[in-house]
Backbone as numpy.savetxt, mean C-alpha at the origin, in Angstrom:
# Nx Ny Nz CAx CAy CAz Cx Cy Cz
-14.16 27.40 -12.02 -13.83 26.28 -11.14 -14.65 26.36 -9.85
-14.96 25.20 -9.29 -15.75 25.18 -8.08 -14.90 25.54 -6.88
-15.52 26.19 -5.93 -14.84 26.49 -4.68 -15.09 25.37 -3.67
-14.11 25.13 -2.82 -14.27 24.14 -1.76 -15.06 24.80 -0.64
-16.16 24.17 -0.24 -17.02 24.74 0.79 -16.98 23.84 2.01
-16.69 24.40 3.17 -16.69 23.66 4.41 -17.74 24.26 5.32
-18.36 23.41 6.13 -19.38 23.88 7.06 -18.82 23.77 8.46
-18.89 24.84 9.21 -18.38 24.84 10.57 -18.94 26.01 11.33
-19.36 25.79 12.57 -19.87 26.85 13.40 -21.15 27.46 12.86
-21.90 26.69 12.05 -23.17 27.18 11.54 -23.02 28.10 10.36
-21.81 28.29 9.83 -21.57 29.19 8.72 -20.83 28.47 7.61
-21.06 28.91 6.36 -20.31 28.37 5.22 -19.01 29.14 5.12
-17.91 28.40 5.03 -16.60 29.04 4.94 -15.94 28.59 3.65
-15.49 29.55 2.85 -14.84 29.24 1.58 -13.34 29.17 1.79
-12.70 28.20 1.15 -11.25 28.12 1.21 -10.65 29.21 0.33
-9.39 29.48 0.56 -8.76 30.57 -0.16 -8.18 30.16 -1.50
-8.43 28.92 -1.91 -7.83 28.46 -3.16 -8.85 27.66 -3.95
-8.89 27.88 -5.27 -9.81 27.13 -6.11 -9.48 25.64 -6.02
-10.53 24.84 -6.07 -10.33 23.40 -5.95 -11.36 22.68 -6.81
-10.91 21.64 -7.47 -11.81 20.83 -8.27 -11.31 19.41 -8.29
-12.21 18.47 -8.02 -11.83 17.05 -8.05 -11.52 16.61 -9.48
-10.49 15.80 -9.67 -10.27 15.24 -11.01 -11.40 14.28 -11.35
-11.73 14.11 -12.62 -12.81 13.20 -12.99 -12.44 11.76 -12.66
-13.42 10.90 -12.38 -13.10 9.49 -12.08 -12.52 8.80 -13.30
-11.62 7.87 -13.04 -11.01 7.11 -14.13 -12.05 6.19 -14.76
-12.03 6.04 -16.07 -12.98 5.11 -16.71 -12.69 3.68 -16.31
-13.71 2.85 -16.30 -13.52 1.45 -15.93 -12.58 0.77 -16.92
-12.82 0.95 -18.19 -11.96 0.43 -19.25 -11.48 1.61 -20.08
-10.18 1.84 -20.07 -9.62 2.96 -20.83 -8.76 2.39 -21.96
-9.35 2.27 -23.12 -8.65 1.67 -24.26 -7.51 2.56 -24.75
-7.64 3.86 -24.56 -6.63 4.79 -25.08 -5.28 4.59 -24.40
-5.28 4.28 -23.11 -4.00 4.18 -22.40 -3.18 2.97 -22.87
-3.84 1.99 -23.49 -3.11 0.84 -24.00 -2.18 1.21 -25.16
-2.44 2.33 -25.79 -1.59 2.77 -26.89 -0.59 3.84 -26.49
-0.44 4.09 -25.19 0.46 5.13 -24.71 1.70 4.53 -24.05
2.86 5.07 -24.42 4.10 4.59 -23.82 4.14 4.84 -22.32
3.53 5.95 -21.87 3.53 6.27 -20.45 2.86 5.17 -19.62
1.88 4.49 -20.21 1.19 3.40 -19.51 2.15 2.23 -19.26
2.89 1.84 -20.27 3.83 0.72 -20.13 5.04 1.12 -19.29
5.43 2.38 -19.39 6.51 2.88 -18.53 6.11 2.78 -17.06
4.85 3.09 -16.76 4.36 2.99 -15.39 4.37 1.55 -14.89
4.00 0.61 -15.75 4.01 -0.81 -15.37 5.44 -1.27 -15.07
6.37 -0.85 -15.92 7.78 -1.19 -15.70 8.27 -0.60 -14.38
7.87 0.63 -14.10 8.27 1.30 -12.86 7.74 0.54 -11.64
6.51 0.04 -11.71 5.95 -0.73 -10.61 6.70 -2.05 -10.42
7.07 -2.69 -11.52 7.82 -3.94 -11.45 9.18 -3.72 -10.78
9.92 -2.74 -11.25 11.27 -2.48 -10.71 11.20 -2.02 -9.26
10.24 -1.15 -8.95 10.13 -0.65 -7.58 9.81 -1.78 -6.60
8.90 -2.68 -6.98 8.56 -3.78 -6.09 9.72 -4.76 -5.97
10.45 -4.97 -7.06 11.65 -5.82 -7.02 12.66 -5.26 -6.01
12.94 -3.97 -6.10 13.91 -3.35 -5.18 13.41 -3.38 -3.74
12.10 -3.16 -3.58 11.51 -3.18 -2.24 11.71 -4.53 -1.58
11.40 -5.59 -2.29 11.54 -6.94 -1.72 13.01 -7.31 -1.53
13.85 -6.90 -2.45 15.27 -7.23 -2.32 15.86 -6.65 -1.03
15.63 -5.36 -0.79 16.21 -4.71 0.38 15.58 -5.21 1.67
14.25 -5.31 1.70 13.57 -5.64 2.95 13.76 -7.10 3.36
13.62 -8.02 2.42 13.79 -9.43 2.77 15.25 -9.71 3.12
16.17 -9.07 2.43 17.59 -9.21 2.78 17.84 -8.70 4.20
17.16 -7.63 4.58 17.29 -7.11 5.94 16.75 -8.10 6.97
15.60 -8.70 6.66 15.01 -9.68 7.58 15.94 -10.87 7.79
16.46 -11.42 6.69 17.34 -12.59 6.79 18.65 -12.21 7.47
19.17 -11.04 7.15 20.40 -10.59 7.81 20.23 -10.44 9.31
19.08 -9.90 9.72 18.82 -9.76 11.17 18.76 -11.12 11.85
18.05 -12.07 11.22 17.90 -13.39 11.84 19.25 -14.12 11.94
20.08 -13.96 10.91 21.39 -14.63 10.95 22.32 -13.99 11.98
22.23 -12.67 12.13 23.09 -11.97 13.08 22.65 -12.17 14.53
21.34 -12.33 14.71 20.82 -12.47 16.08 20.76 -13.93 16.53
21.09 -14.87 15.65 21.08 -16.29 16.00 22.18 -16.55 17.03
21.77 -16.81 18.26 22.74 -17.03 19.33 23.11 -15.76 20.06
22.71 -14.61 19.53 22.99 -13.33 20.18 21.74 -12.45 20.03
20.90 -12.45 21.07 19.64 -11.74 21.00 19.79 -10.24 20.78
20.96 -9.72 21.09 21.21 -8.29 20.91 21.88 -7.97 19.57
22.11 -9.00 18.77 22.77 -8.79 17.48 21.79 -8.36 16.41
22.30 -7.78 15.36 21.46 -7.37 14.23 20.72 -6.08 14.48
19.87 -5.72 13.52 19.18 -4.42 13.57 17.93 -4.46 14.45
17.43 -5.64 14.76 16.24 -5.76 15.59 14.97 -5.46 14.81
13.83 -5.64 15.50 12.54 -5.38 14.87 12.43 -3.91 14.44
12.99 -3.03 15.25 12.95 -1.60 14.90 13.67 -1.36 13.58
14.80 -2.01 13.38 15.55 -1.85 12.13 14.80 -2.41 10.94
14.13 -3.55 11.14 13.34 -4.14 10.05 12.21 -3.19 9.66
11.52 -2.65 10.67 10.43 -1.71 10.40 10.95 -0.48 9.64
12.13 0.00 10.01 12.72 1.15 9.30 13.07 0.79 7.87
13.52 -0.44 7.65 13.86 -0.86 6.28 12.62 -0.84 5.40
11.52 -1.36 5.90 10.28 -1.37 5.11 9.75 0.04 4.90
9.65 0.80 5.97 9.14 2.17 5.85 10.04 3.06 5.03
11.35 2.93 5.25 12.30 3.76 4.51 12.30 3.47 3.02
12.22 2.18 2.66 12.21 1.83 1.24 10.93 2.31 0.56
9.80 2.23 1.27 8.56 2.75 0.69 8.68 4.25 0.46
9.24 4.96 1.42 9.44 6.40 1.26 10.28 6.70 0.02
11.40 6.01 -0.12 12.32 6.24 -1.23 11.65 5.89 -2.57
11.00 4.72 -2.62 10.45 4.25 -3.89 9.21 5.03 -4.31
8.37 5.41 -3.36 7.21 6.24 -3.70 7.69 7.60 -4.21
8.71 8.14 -3.56 9.28 9.41 -4.01 9.80 9.30 -5.44
10.44 8.18 -5.76 11.05 8.02 -7.08 10.02 7.74 -8.18
8.94 7.04 -7.85 8.02 6.58 -8.89 6.66 7.28 -8.89
6.41 8.16 -7.94 5.09 8.80 -7.85 4.71 9.53 -9.13
5.67 10.18 -9.76 5.38 10.93 -10.97 5.28 10.07 -12.22
5.61 8.80 -12.10 5.58 7.89 -13.25 4.39 6.95 -13.19
4.25 6.26 -12.05 3.17 5.27 -11.92 2.21 5.57 -10.78
2.52 6.58 -9.99 1.74 6.84 -8.79 2.36 6.23 -7.56
3.37 5.38 -7.77 4.10 4.80 -6.64 3.24 3.90 -5.76
2.52 2.95 -6.36 1.67 2.05 -5.59 2.52 1.01 -4.85
3.26 0.19 -5.60 4.19 -0.82 -5.06 3.46 -1.80 -4.14
2.15 -1.96 -4.32 1.36 -2.77 -3.41 -0.01 -3.03 -4.04
-0.37 -4.29 -4.30 -1.68 -4.57 -4.88 -2.85 -4.06 -4.06
-2.69 -4.01 -2.74 -3.77 -3.50 -1.89 -3.99 -2.01 -2.12
-2.91 -1.26 -2.27 -3.02 0.17 -2.57 -3.68 0.36 -3.93
-3.25 -0.41 -4.91 -3.84 -0.34 -6.24 -5.32 -0.67 -6.19
-5.69 -1.69 -5.43 -7.09 -2.09 -5.30 -7.93 -0.98 -4.67
-7.41 -0.36 -3.62 -8.12 0.74 -2.98 -8.32 1.92 -3.91
-7.29 2.26 -4.67 -7.39 3.38 -5.61 -8.33 3.04 -6.77
-8.38 1.77 -7.14 -9.32 1.35 -8.18 -10.76 1.50 -7.69
-11.03 1.08 -6.46 -12.37 1.22 -5.91 -12.80 2.67 -5.82
-11.83 3.55 -5.61 -12.12 4.98 -5.54 -12.13 5.64 -6.92
-12.00 4.84 -7.97 -12.01 5.32 -9.36 -10.84 6.25 -9.65
-9.69 5.94 -9.06 -8.48 6.71 -9.34 -7.68 6.09 -10.48
-7.87 4.80 -10.72 -7.20 4.11 -11.82 -8.21 3.22 -12.51
-7.96 2.90 -13.77 -8.86 2.04 -14.54 -8.66 0.59 -14.15
-9.60 -0.26 -14.55 -9.51 -1.69 -14.25 -8.30 -2.31 -14.93
-8.04 -1.96 -16.18 -6.90 -2.52 -16.91 -5.59 -2.14 -16.22
-5.46 -0.88 -15.85 -4.24 -0.43 -15.18 -4.09 -1.15 -13.83
-5.18 -1.28 -13.09 -5.11 -1.94 -11.78 -4.64 -3.39 -11.92
-5.19 -4.11 -12.88 -4.82 -5.52 -13.06 -3.35 -5.65 -13.46
-2.93 -4.85 -14.43 -1.54 -4.95 -14.89 -0.55 -4.47 -13.83
-0.95 -3.49 -13.03 -0.10 -3.08 -11.90 0.09 -4.24 -10.93
-0.99 -4.91 -10.59 -0.91 -6.03 -9.63 -0.03 -7.15 -10.17
-0.15 -7.44 -11.47 0.69 -8.47 -12.08 2.16 -8.05 -12.02
2.44 -6.80 -12.38 3.82 -6.31 -12.37 4.39 -6.31 -10.95
3.58 -5.92 -9.98 4.04 -5.91 -8.59 4.33 -7.33 -8.09
3.48 -8.27 -8.44 3.69 -9.65 -8.00 4.95 -10.25 -8.63
5.12 -10.03 -9.94 6.32 -10.53 -10.62 7.57 -9.85 -10.09
7.50 -8.56 -9.83 8.64 -7.84 -9.27 9.03 -8.38 -7.90
8.02 -8.69 -7.09 8.28 -9.23 -5.76 8.97 -10.60 -5.85
8.49 -11.44 -6.74 9.09 -12.77 -6.92 10.55 -12.64 -7.36
10.80 -11.76 -8.29 12.18 -11.57 -8.78 13.06 -10.97 -7.69
12.51 -10.06 -6.89 13.29 -9.46 -5.81 13.72 -10.48 -4.78
12.80 -11.35 -4.38 13.15 -12.40 -3.41 14.07 -13.42 -4.06
13.91 -13.64 -5.36 14.82 -14.55 -6.06 16.26 -14.05 -6.00
16.44 -12.74 -6.12 17.79 -12.17 -5.98 18.35 -12.38 -4.59
17.48 -12.23 -3.59 17.93 -12.45 -2.20 18.43 -13.89 -2.04
17.67 -14.84 -2.56 18.09 -16.23 -2.45 19.39 -16.48 -3.18
19.57 -15.83 -4.32 20.80 -16.01 -5.08 22.01 -15.47 -4.32
21.83 -14.37 -3.59 22.95 -13.74 -2.87 23.16 -14.34 -1.48
22.09 -14.86 -0.87 22.17 -15.36 0.49 21.66 -16.80 0.57
22.06 -17.61 -0.37 21.54 -18.98 -0.44 21.82 -19.77 0.83
22.93 -19.50 1.49 23.29 -20.25 2.69 22.35 -19.96 3.85
21.80 -18.76 3.89 20.93 -18.36 4.99 19.45 -18.34 4.62
19.14 -18.32 3.33 17.76 -18.08 2.89 16.79 -19.11 3.46
17.06 -20.38 3.23 16.16 -21.42 3.71 16.25 -21.58 5.23
17.44 -21.48 5.77 17.64 -21.65 7.21 16.84 -20.66 8.03
16.73 -19.43 7.53 16.05 -18.38 8.29 14.70 -17.98 7.70
14.07 -18.91 7.02 12.68 -18.72 6.64 12.39 -17.95 5.39
13.40 -17.52 4.66 13.19 -16.86 3.39 12.41 -15.55 3.45
12.30 -14.99 4.63 11.55 -13.73 4.76 10.06 -13.89 4.56
9.56 -15.14 4.60 8.14 -15.38 4.34 7.29 -14.98 5.53
6.10 -14.47 5.24 5.15 -14.12 6.30 4.44 -15.37 6.79
4.06 -15.36 8.05 3.31 -16.47 8.62 2.86 -16.11 10.02
1.81 -16.76 10.48 1.31 -16.49 11.83 2.32 -16.95 12.87
2.56 -16.11 13.85 3.43 -16.50 14.95 2.70 -17.47 15.87
3.45 -18.26 16.60 2.86 -19.22 17.53 2.01 -18.49 18.56
0.83 -19.07 18.85 -0.04 -18.49 19.86 -1.10 -17.56 19.31
-1.07 -17.29 18.00 -2.07 -16.42 17.38 -2.96 -17.22 16.45
-4.26 -16.95 16.50 -5.21 -17.63 15.62 -5.23 -16.96 14.26
-5.81 -17.64 13.28 -5.93 -17.05 11.95 -6.83 -15.82 11.97
-7.85 -15.82 12.84 -8.71 -14.66 12.96 -7.95 -13.44 13.45
-7.06 -13.64 14.40 -6.24 -12.54 14.91 -5.30 -12.02 13.82
-4.69 -12.93 13.09 -3.80 -12.53 12.00 -4.54 -11.77 10.92
-5.74 -12.25 10.58 -6.55 -11.57 9.56 -6.92 -10.17 10.01
-7.33 -10.04 11.27 -7.70 -8.72 11.80 -6.49 -7.77 11.78
-5.32 -8.29 12.14 -4.11 -7.46 12.14 -3.79 -6.96 10.74
-3.96 -7.82 9.74 -3.69 -7.43 8.36 -4.73 -6.42 7.85
-5.98 -6.59 8.24 -7.03 -5.65 7.83 -6.76 -4.27 8.41
-6.49 -4.21 9.70 -6.28 -2.92 10.36 -4.99 -2.26 9.85
-3.93 -3.06 9.72 -2.67 -2.51 9.24 -2.78 -1.94 7.85
-3.48 -2.65 6.97 -3.64 -2.16 5.60 -4.56 -0.95 5.56
-5.56 -0.93 6.42 -6.43 0.25 6.51 -5.60 1.49 6.85
-4.71 1.37 7.81 -3.86 2.50 8.19 -3.04 2.98 6.99
-2.45 2.03 6.27 -1.61 2.38 5.12 -2.43 3.05 4.01
-3.51 2.41 3.59 -4.27 2.94 2.45 -4.98 4.23 2.82
-5.45 4.35 4.04 -6.04 5.61 4.52 -5.01 6.73 4.44
-3.78 6.43 4.82 -2.71 7.43 4.73 -2.43 7.81 3.28
-2.45 6.83 2.38 -2.24 7.11 0.96 -3.31 8.08 0.44
-4.56 7.80 0.76 -5.65 8.67 0.32 -5.49 10.08 0.89
-5.16 10.17 2.16 -5.05 11.47 2.81 -3.86 12.27 2.28
-2.73 11.59 2.06 -1.53 12.28 1.62 -1.61 12.75 0.17
-2.46 12.10 -0.62 -2.56 12.45 -2.05 -3.88 13.12 -2.39
-4.66 13.48 -1.40 -5.98 14.08 -1.61 -5.84 15.48 -2.21
-6.36 15.73 -3.43 -6.24 17.07 -4.02 -6.99 18.13 -3.23
-8.06 17.73 -2.55 -8.79 18.69 -1.71 -7.92 19.17 -0.56
-7.19 18.26 0.05 -6.31 18.63 1.15 -5.20 19.55 0.65
-4.65 19.22 -0.53 -3.57 20.04 -1.09 -4.05 21.46 -1.37
-5.30 21.60 -1.82 -5.84 22.92 -2.09 -6.13 23.67 -0.80
-6.73 22.99 0.16 -7.12 23.63 1.41 -5.91 24.02 2.25
-4.90 23.12 2.30 -3.73 23.35 3.14 -2.49 23.65 2.31
-2.67 24.43 1.25 -1.55 24.72 0.35 -0.42 25.47 1.05
-0.72 26.10 2.17 0.31 26.83 2.92 1.18 25.88 3.75
0.75 24.60 3.84 1.52 23.61 4.59 2.02 22.55 3.62
3.27 22.64 3.17 3.76 21.67 2.18 3.82 20.26 2.78
3.31 19.28 2.04 3.32 17.89 2.48 4.02 17.04 1.43
5.07 16.38 1.83 5.76 15.46 0.94 5.08 14.11 1.10
4.21 13.75 0.15 3.35 12.58 0.28 4.09 11.29 0.65
5.26 10.99 0.07 5.93 9.74 0.43 6.31 9.63 1.91
6.47 10.77 2.59 6.90 10.73 3.99 5.86 10.12 4.91
4.60 10.61 4.94 3.61 9.96 5.80 3.30 8.53 5.39
3.40 8.23 4.09 3.15 6.86 3.64 4.24 5.93 4.18
5.49 6.37 4.09 6.58 5.57 4.64 6.47 5.39 6.14
6.06 6.45 6.85 5.89 6.35 8.29 4.75 5.40 8.65
3.69 5.39 7.83 2.59 4.47 8.09 3.07 3.03 8.01
3.87 2.72 6.99 4.42 1.37 6.84 5.31 1.03 8.03
6.13 1.97 8.44 7.03 1.77 9.58 6.26 1.46 10.86
5.24 2.26 11.15 4.48 2.10 12.39 3.70 0.79 12.39
3.08 0.45 11.26 2.32 -0.80 11.18 3.23 -2.00 11.39
4.44 -1.94 10.85 5.38 -3.05 11.05 5.76 -3.20 12.52
5.95 -2.10 13.22 6.26 -2.19 14.64 5.16 -2.93 15.39
3.90 -2.69 15.00 2.77 -3.26 15.70 2.51 -4.72 15.35
2.72 -5.09 14.08 2.26 -6.41 13.64 3.35 -7.41 13.28
4.60 -7.02 13.31 5.67 -8.00 13.09 5.56 -9.18 14.06
5.27 -8.93 15.35 5.17 -10.08 16.27 3.98 -11.00 16.00
3.00 -10.55 15.19 1.79 -11.35 14.95 1.89 -12.12 13.63
2.12 -11.41 12.54 2.14 -12.05 11.21 3.45 -11.84 10.46
4.37 -11.11 11.05 5.56 -10.71 10.31 5.29 -9.48 9.47
4.04 -9.07 9.43 3.52 -7.91 8.70 3.54 -8.12 7.20
2.34 -8.30 6.65 2.19 -8.36 5.20 1.79 -6.98 4.68
0.51 -6.66 4.83 -0.14 -5.43 4.33 0.21 -5.13 2.87
0.80 -6.10 2.21 1.20 -5.99 0.82 1.20 -7.40 0.22
0.13 -7.77 -0.49 0.04 -9.14 -1.02 1.23 -9.55 -1.89
1.79 -8.61 -2.65 2.94 -8.93 -3.49 4.14 -9.33 -2.65
4.35 -8.61 -1.55 5.47 -8.93 -0.66 5.33 -10.35 -0.10
4.12 -10.71 0.32 3.88 -12.04 0.89 3.98 -13.12 -0.18
3.45 -12.84 -1.37 3.49 -13.82 -2.45 4.91 -14.08 -2.91
5.69 -13.03 -3.10 7.06 -13.18 -3.58 7.89 -14.07 -2.67
7.78 -13.84 -1.35 8.54 -14.65 -0.40 8.04 -16.09 -0.38
6.71 -16.28 -0.48 6.15 -17.62 -0.44 6.55 -18.44 -1.66
6.56 -17.80 -2.82 6.90 -18.51 -4.06 8.35 -18.99 -4.03
9.26 -18.15 -3.63 10.68 -18.52 -3.63 11.02 -19.44 -2.46
10.45 -19.20 -1.30 10.72 -20.06 -0.14 10.00 -21.39 -0.29
8.75 -21.35 -0.78 7.97 -22.55 -1.11 7.88 -23.53 0.05
7.38 -23.03 1.18 7.21 -23.84 2.37 5.72 -23.98 2.67
5.31 -25.14 3.20 3.89 -25.38 3.46 3.28 -24.34 4.38
4.02 -23.93 5.43 3.52 -22.95 6.38 3.22 -21.63 5.69
4.11 -21.22 4.80 3.91 -19.95 4.09 2.68 -20.01 3.21
2.43 -21.15 2.57 1.26 -21.28 1.71 -0.02 -21.47 2.51
0.06 -22.13 3.67 -1.14 -22.33 4.49 -1.74 -21.00 4.95
-0.87 -20.04 5.25 -1.33 -18.74 5.75 -1.45 -17.69 4.66
-1.15 -18.05 3.41 -1.07 -17.06 2.35 -2.39 -16.31 2.15
-3.51 -16.99 2.31 -4.79 -16.34 2.07 -5.00 -15.13 2.98
-4.45 -15.21 4.19 -4.59 -14.09 5.14 -3.96 -12.83 4.56
-2.85 -12.99 3.84 -2.10 -11.84 3.35 -2.63 -11.31 2.02
-3.73 -11.89 1.55 -4.46 -11.35 0.40 -5.83 -10.84 0.84
-6.54 -11.68 1.56 -7.90 -11.29 1.99 -7.83 -10.09 2.94
-6.93 -10.15 3.94 -6.82 -9.07 4.90 -6.50 -7.73 4.27
-5.43 -7.62 3.48 -5.11 -6.34 2.84 -6.19 -5.82 1.90
-6.84 -6.71 1.16 -7.89 -6.25 0.24 -9.10 -5.72 1.00
-9.46 -6.38 2.10 -10.57 -5.88 2.92 -10.19 -4.54 3.55
-8.98 -4.46 4.10 -8.53 -3.20 4.71 -8.50 -2.07 3.72
-8.05 -2.34 2.49 -8.00 -1.31 1.44 -9.40 -0.86 1.05
-10.33 -1.81 0.96 -11.70 -1.47 0.60 -12.35 -0.60 1.67
-12.12 -0.93 2.93 -12.68 -0.12 4.02 -12.09 1.28 4.01
-10.78 1.38 3.77 -10.13 2.69 3.73 -10.67 3.54 2.58
-10.87 2.92 1.42 -11.41 3.65 0.27 -12.82 4.15 0.56
-13.64 3.29 1.14 -15.02 3.69 1.48 -15.01 4.80 2.52
-14.21 4.65 3.56 -14.16 5.64 4.64 -13.72 7.01 4.12
-12.67 7.02 3.30 -12.17 8.30 2.81 -13.11 8.94 1.81
-13.60 8.17 0.86 -14.42 8.73 -0.22 -15.83 9.07 0.23
-16.44 8.23 1.06 -17.86 8.38 1.37 -18.15 8.95 2.76
-17.16 8.91 3.64 -17.35 9.50 4.97 -16.61 10.83 5.07
-15.29 10.77 4.94 -14.51 12.00 5.06 -14.77 12.98 3.92
-14.86 12.46 2.70 -15.12 13.32 1.56 -16.61 13.50 1.27
-17.45 12.91 2.12 -18.91 13.06 2.05 -19.46 12.66 0.69
-18.89 11.62 0.09 -19.38 11.17 -1.21 -20.81 10.69 -1.16
-21.18 10.01 -0.06 -22.55 9.51 0.07 -23.54 10.66 0.21
-23.16 11.69 0.98 -24.03 12.85 1.18 -24.22 13.61 -0.13
-23.12 13.77 -0.88 -23.21 14.48 -2.16 -24.09 13.72 -3.15
-23.93 12.40 -3.17 -24.75 11.59 -4.08 -26.22 11.68 -3.70
-26.52 11.66 -2.39 -27.90 11.76 -1.92 -28.48 13.13 -2.27
-27.66 14.19 -2.09 -28.12 15.54 -2.41 -28.40 15.69 -3.89
-27.54 15.08 -4.73 -27.76 15.14 -6.17 -29.04 14.40 -6.56
-29.29 13.27 -5.88 -30.50 12.49 -6.16 -31.75 13.27 -5.78
-31.70 13.95 -4.64 -32.85 14.71 -4.17 -33.13 15.89 -5.11
-32.03 16.54 -5.58 -32.18 17.67 -6.49 -32.85 17.25 -7.79
-32.41 16.11 -8.33 -32.98 15.62 -9.59 -34.42 15.17 -9.40
-34.78 14.71 -8.18 -36.13 14.25 -7.93 -37.11 15.40 -7.84
-36.58 16.60 -7.47 -37.46 17.77 -7.33 -37.68 18.51 -8.62
-36.99 18.10 -9.68 -37.16 18.80 -10.96 -38.48 18.41 -11.60
């Protein structure tokens, strides 16, 4: 097995634990289509996203109904942020060993660009996540029909006073923070190098969602998850939600792509390794 080599202080330093990167996922993996574990993972993504939207959108509507006429009522923005971050922590913890715990098309897209999942798996995950989100918000409407339409159905949209460019930038940066955290928390190199420091991956991922919500709820309501925005828009079906919908797809996908590039080619020196391999082959 290869050793992890770090350069610092002009000297090569070897880590104390063997480390080897897993091979990149194939673009098309026909074998996984015949495996039950593949379909089990898709089901897990569907159920996890359904539960995520059910709890979080219900929290948003509950806060708005409780604070209507009483600005100090309800859980507040802090409580909403905790609901989103806490549910991601719980659901990633529950599904990480089954599907990887993506629960977000932007996360799936970033991992696909980094060759962590195949194209077929990425597409079916995104479909399952979107359908799960729609069903989750549908349950909210069924249970809170009296408040659902009155308080906006939990749909994302630009707040008054913000331009679409500002909203797009907020979604790009917010998603970058999330996907960058996902890469860092699940990096096998980090686990090998820092094996003496146990890291529960769902914890930093949940905190990333929590912190991003605190920052961007006043701007866009915080998407950073296209399935979350789509599910609320489909069930609420309001012109405002659909007018701004593109922001909650384009922004997260751009943010995820930047995070994947930054982690793989800058932090993990993928570009340098590729250049070194090219130079070595040219000298043969």
